[in-house]
Amino acid sequence: MLRIDEKVSVLVNQLGEPIGFSWRGASYLVNSKPVRWFARKQWWVDAARVQRGIGAGVLEVEMWRLQASRSESDRAQFELIHNAQSNSWQLARIFN
Amino acid sequence: MSGFTHLNVASAFSGHYGVTRPELLDEAAVALGFDALAVADRDGLYGSVKHIGACLKLGIQPIVGVNLCVLSETGEALARCVILAHGQNRGAGWAKLCAITSAAHAGRRNNNKREYPVAIKRSKLAQLIGDDGGCTILLGPDSDVGRATLASSQGAGGSQGAGGAQGAAQSALAAWLACFKLPGSLAIEVVTHLTEPGTAYSTLQAQRMLQLADHNKVPAVLTNAVRYLQPDDALTADVLDAARFLEPLGFFEPQPNAQAWLKPSEAMHAIAVEVAGDRTRALQLIETTNRLAARCKLDAPNDCGWGKPKTPEKSALGIDGNPFEVLWQKAHDGIERFYPRASARTLQEVQHRLSKELITISKLGFATYFLTVADVAQMIRDMKIRSQARGSGAGSLVNYLLGISGVDPIEHDLLFERFLSTERSSLPDIDIDVESARRHDIYNAIFKRYGSSRVTLLSMQSTYRGRGAMRDSGLALGLEDDQIDDIAKNMWRFSARSFRGALGTKPELAKFAEAVEEDRRMNLLVDITERLDRLPRHISMHPCGVILGDTSLLQLTSVEPSGMGLPMSQFDKDDMDPMGMLKLDVLGVRMQSAMAYAVREAARVRGEAIDLDNVPRDDAATYKLIRTTDTLGIFQIESPGQRELTGKHQPTEFNDLTIQISLFRPGPMKGNMIAPYLDGRHGFAKPDFIHRDLEPILRESWGIVIFHEHVLRILNVMTGCGLARADEFRRSLENPRVKPIVEEFFRRETKLRGYPQAVIDRVWSILEGFSSFGFCKAHGAAFALPTYQSAWLKTHYPTEFMAGLFTHDPGMYPRRLLLSEARRLGVKILPLNVNRSTDEYLVEKVARKTTDVNEPEIGVRMSLVDVQGISNAEIARIIAEQPFDSVGDFYMRAKPSRRTLERLALVGALDELTGDTAATRGDIMARVRQLNSVKTRPTLRSDQPTLDFEIGEQLPTGNAEPTLAQKINDELNIMHMDVSDHVIEQYRPMLDAMGVLRSDELVGLRSKTDVLVAGVRVATQTPPMRSGKRVVFITLDDGAGCSDATFFDEAQSRCSSVLFNTRLMVIAGKTRRTGVRGVSLMAENAWDLTELWNQWLAAKAS
């Protein structure tokens, strides 16, 4: 497993599921049904405020687990983080 | 697809778990278009009545369940399951749910959930569900089955690789199916919180649960295991988890994410598709869920007895025949007893009033209710326990004639309609105050008399308020205890919901506000404290409520053990009326115990029998004492504010006490009603009755509307609506939606009767403003009775009365202030003495030291209970072994711990044991040290000589007697009381040098004189003010009496450091005369007395 934590640009389908992304100049094509899940954050360690109504974004984070590849040979499992508020993506981890 | 129903929802009444109150969940359910909602609270039906009530109001269908831990035969936790009651079966399902919930608490000896976890064995659960069903158990992710589906899925490979896991899950499910054979009694609960694939509450787990259900042909339902309304509430849930685990965040496994919210139908359908994989199976899943929901919809009246009054059966009350006839007879019998020498006119009034009341009671069908309360009241009297009805019930002649209330409603002009009328059909409240020390005896007697199938105690949900919310928030963030204490100390009178707002405006929080700016954790602390505010915190025994019902009671409410062991309903007082349950408030009042104690001591020591309930209520000496404002220890009028009011008011008769007690309330104070009342009374202003029709009504209060009874009479006189409807109108005034209707009625009817417009406008504005103020006169009169009785005792039996106050501690002040008051009254204080002191403050005969015939021949002996750290066992041994003839003898037979022995010696409790007047306390201390240095205590056996401990011991000699200041210091440290002399006396040289006045000198000064006062803080109050600004009142005691100082904004910020936490103070201010005997200080500055003392000593030394 590799921790990456770098911004990536992601292409999504109508359901909002990633179908491809580019990272470090290379394009990756998703070739599995991506699984979305929600992980949590330790807001007591890093949040500045948690007042009523601040929203669950302080607590949880949307994750996507998917298989993708650059070419036929180097298929791997990737984990992407989606920030719904800014609609930005981050590559979190790669599993071989 | 059709709709969806949430079957697993925990409300905020799932202590330290659920976040949202049931009413809010129900409102949200309506907004989301749901037609039904289940609430299943953890460990109890705590929120169920509020949920059902809200559903009925909102027009959706209520479903109720409970969330319980189920154990294996060997006691291991198998699962946390939601168990839902089936509805529309005339209570069969509801009764079973109650029985199951109660069973999960049975065997717990108290309500400490840590020590005795709430749980039910699977076999017990199966036995209770039995062959006829009535409930459905949901087996979800939090069960052995759910956990087994995950067991080997950590590795990759999806469902094929989980064969072993599915095998384990299969056998776990088989065990459940073997216990619950009845179809429909078990369902698989499919839940996904969209957690990391392969973990608990993940979609993968949900998929496996669904496959398992299908494979075994067990119905599967979809829920979201809801614990909050919106995703944002998940943050609050984190904090509640910390409070439940008693661990800071980060020290336990937190909830996986923020998905446990009340998701809308569409979202749940999407989840169904995601889990099932295809739309057909998803549809089935939703349909099965909705079918179970339909089966669980409760028919509140027929399933839960909603709104149907329940009272004990006639047989339980020991009556034959028609209850109304029995009530009629009993009430009429009372006339002779309570009006033996009444005039024909009074008797006629009594007869008339009684008929009117009985007709109302008959119409409402409440005869059994009154007979029940009368039966309990009689039982309490038979137990020789002082009792006294309070509240609007004192306005009922029936209550007076049945001996429930001790206040004559005819004499005091009280209205029945305020208590009961045909316009309302809810059971009225009758509250009985009893001696606090005997309260549990009464509860036990009630259980014995009516049987435990008809009686339970009432519970109470306490909620998070300011400091409590901040403390648990601090714990969640892992703050240090003393850091939390520091902040808590300065949290005064503001709602935690507006914590952040308070930071900027409260001077004592200024330091904390700075910390918030700099420290991120303090910032979070403020935010989560605001989130916790008002949430239910824990359930406990209601301080006075007993539920009396018929033998169906335990089929209608779940019960759990209370702190005192007796079963307690899981419903609270607000649930009683909707459930049609009869709640009797038997409230322990310490003052009643204190008075009973004084009466007992007078009988024991003086041989005088006092019939306190029948002493004349016009004793001049008693009112004279009250008028001096020396009211410390007197019921209801001892607070600084009441003392000030007493000084201005100068009561001369019983009705004055009723009025004064009723005036000193936030409403009248905010409404500025006190000043015009006093002006009228003292003849400073001509009373304004507004209209001659109102003069007879308001004559007693100089034109001021004080009582609910005034409002009823005004409405009745000016509109002719009748008193019963008038009370309905009065109640409606509090409801902004209905108020305009009342106003229209009032204006129309008064106009028709020809009242001038100006009068109508003025009266309406008074009535309108009154809504939040008023006080029921019956309640005031019921309170005034113990006020008068305690004042009478203080006047005529001060020693016995003070002994009663010391022993039962009824008031708002620390015992050391009462001691100071006793000393001031000339009551003899007898020091602690191991040969005479007990666990009570006994009155003792003592010889006069002077020839003054006024010198009392009795005194109060200090009690062992105040010795710091002394155990009950030690006290019991001392009392059992008394008397002792030497320190060694005491050491051998009373077997005190080393520390207790030393402390007793330090406060002089062993002084009498020396038999040698020349011996000093220093000598005794030396002897104690000898004894305490022996490593193993010798046992007292007849066959062993106890050499060193023989009688006739030799005391060491030549040790100095401690100084008075040392003695007082020891007394304060060990007993928290300055027994030998007032603590302030040791600072007298400095105080005299500074020109500090004694508190009894203030009354002789003019207004606006600059003065200094000093003393021990005895009270700090921040009452609500008309202006909305906060005012702090501090009361100091200096041995000569109390001085009261008022701190406004500027003074508060000037002395914020000493405002709340300094014990010995010097206050500078200007006198402010408030009445004949009333003086208080407008504080300008304040200091810590001990700091001044140290500076003074240093200055003197240099």
Tab-separated table of C-alpha atoms in Angstrom, chain A residues 35-39 63 65, chain B residues 150 191-205 255-259:
chain	number	residue	atom	x	y	z
A	35	VAL	CA	-17.400	1.487	-4.417
A	36	ARG	CA	-18.242	4.617	-2.502
A	37	TRP	CA	-17.958	4.715	1.266
A	38	PHE	CA	-17.571	7.234	4.040
A	39	ALA	CA	-14.613	7.389	6.390
A	63	MET	CA	-14.077	7.783	-0.338
A	65	ARG	CA	-12.351	2.480	-4.017
B	150	LEU	CA	-17.749	-10.179	8.469
B	191	VAL	CA	-28.343	-1.794	7.444
B	192	THR	CA	-25.600	-0.023	5.611
B	193	HIS	CA	-24.001	3.161	6.845
B	194	LEU	CA	-21.774	3.031	3.774
B	195	THR	CA	-18.702	2.330	5.840
B	196	GLU	CA	-15.428	0.990	4.509
B	197	PRO	CA	-16.173	-2.172	2.533
B	198	GLY	CA	-15.919	-5.228	4.748
B	199	THR	CA	-16.356	-3.439	8.058
B	200	ALA	CA	-19.422	-3.323	10.295
B	201	TYR	CA	-22.308	-1.370	8.802
B	202	SER	CA	-20.818	-1.635	5.325
B	203	THR	CA	-22.812	-2.400	2.218
B	204	LEU	CA	-20.954	-5.689	1.941
B	205	GLN	CA	-22.217	-6.717	5.364
B	255	GLN	CA	-18.747	5.833	15.160
B	256	PRO	CA	-17.525	5.098	11.636
B	257	ASN	CA	-19.034	8.150	9.928
B	258	ALA	CA	-22.062	10.441	9.921
B	259	GLN	CA	-24.559	8.249	8.064
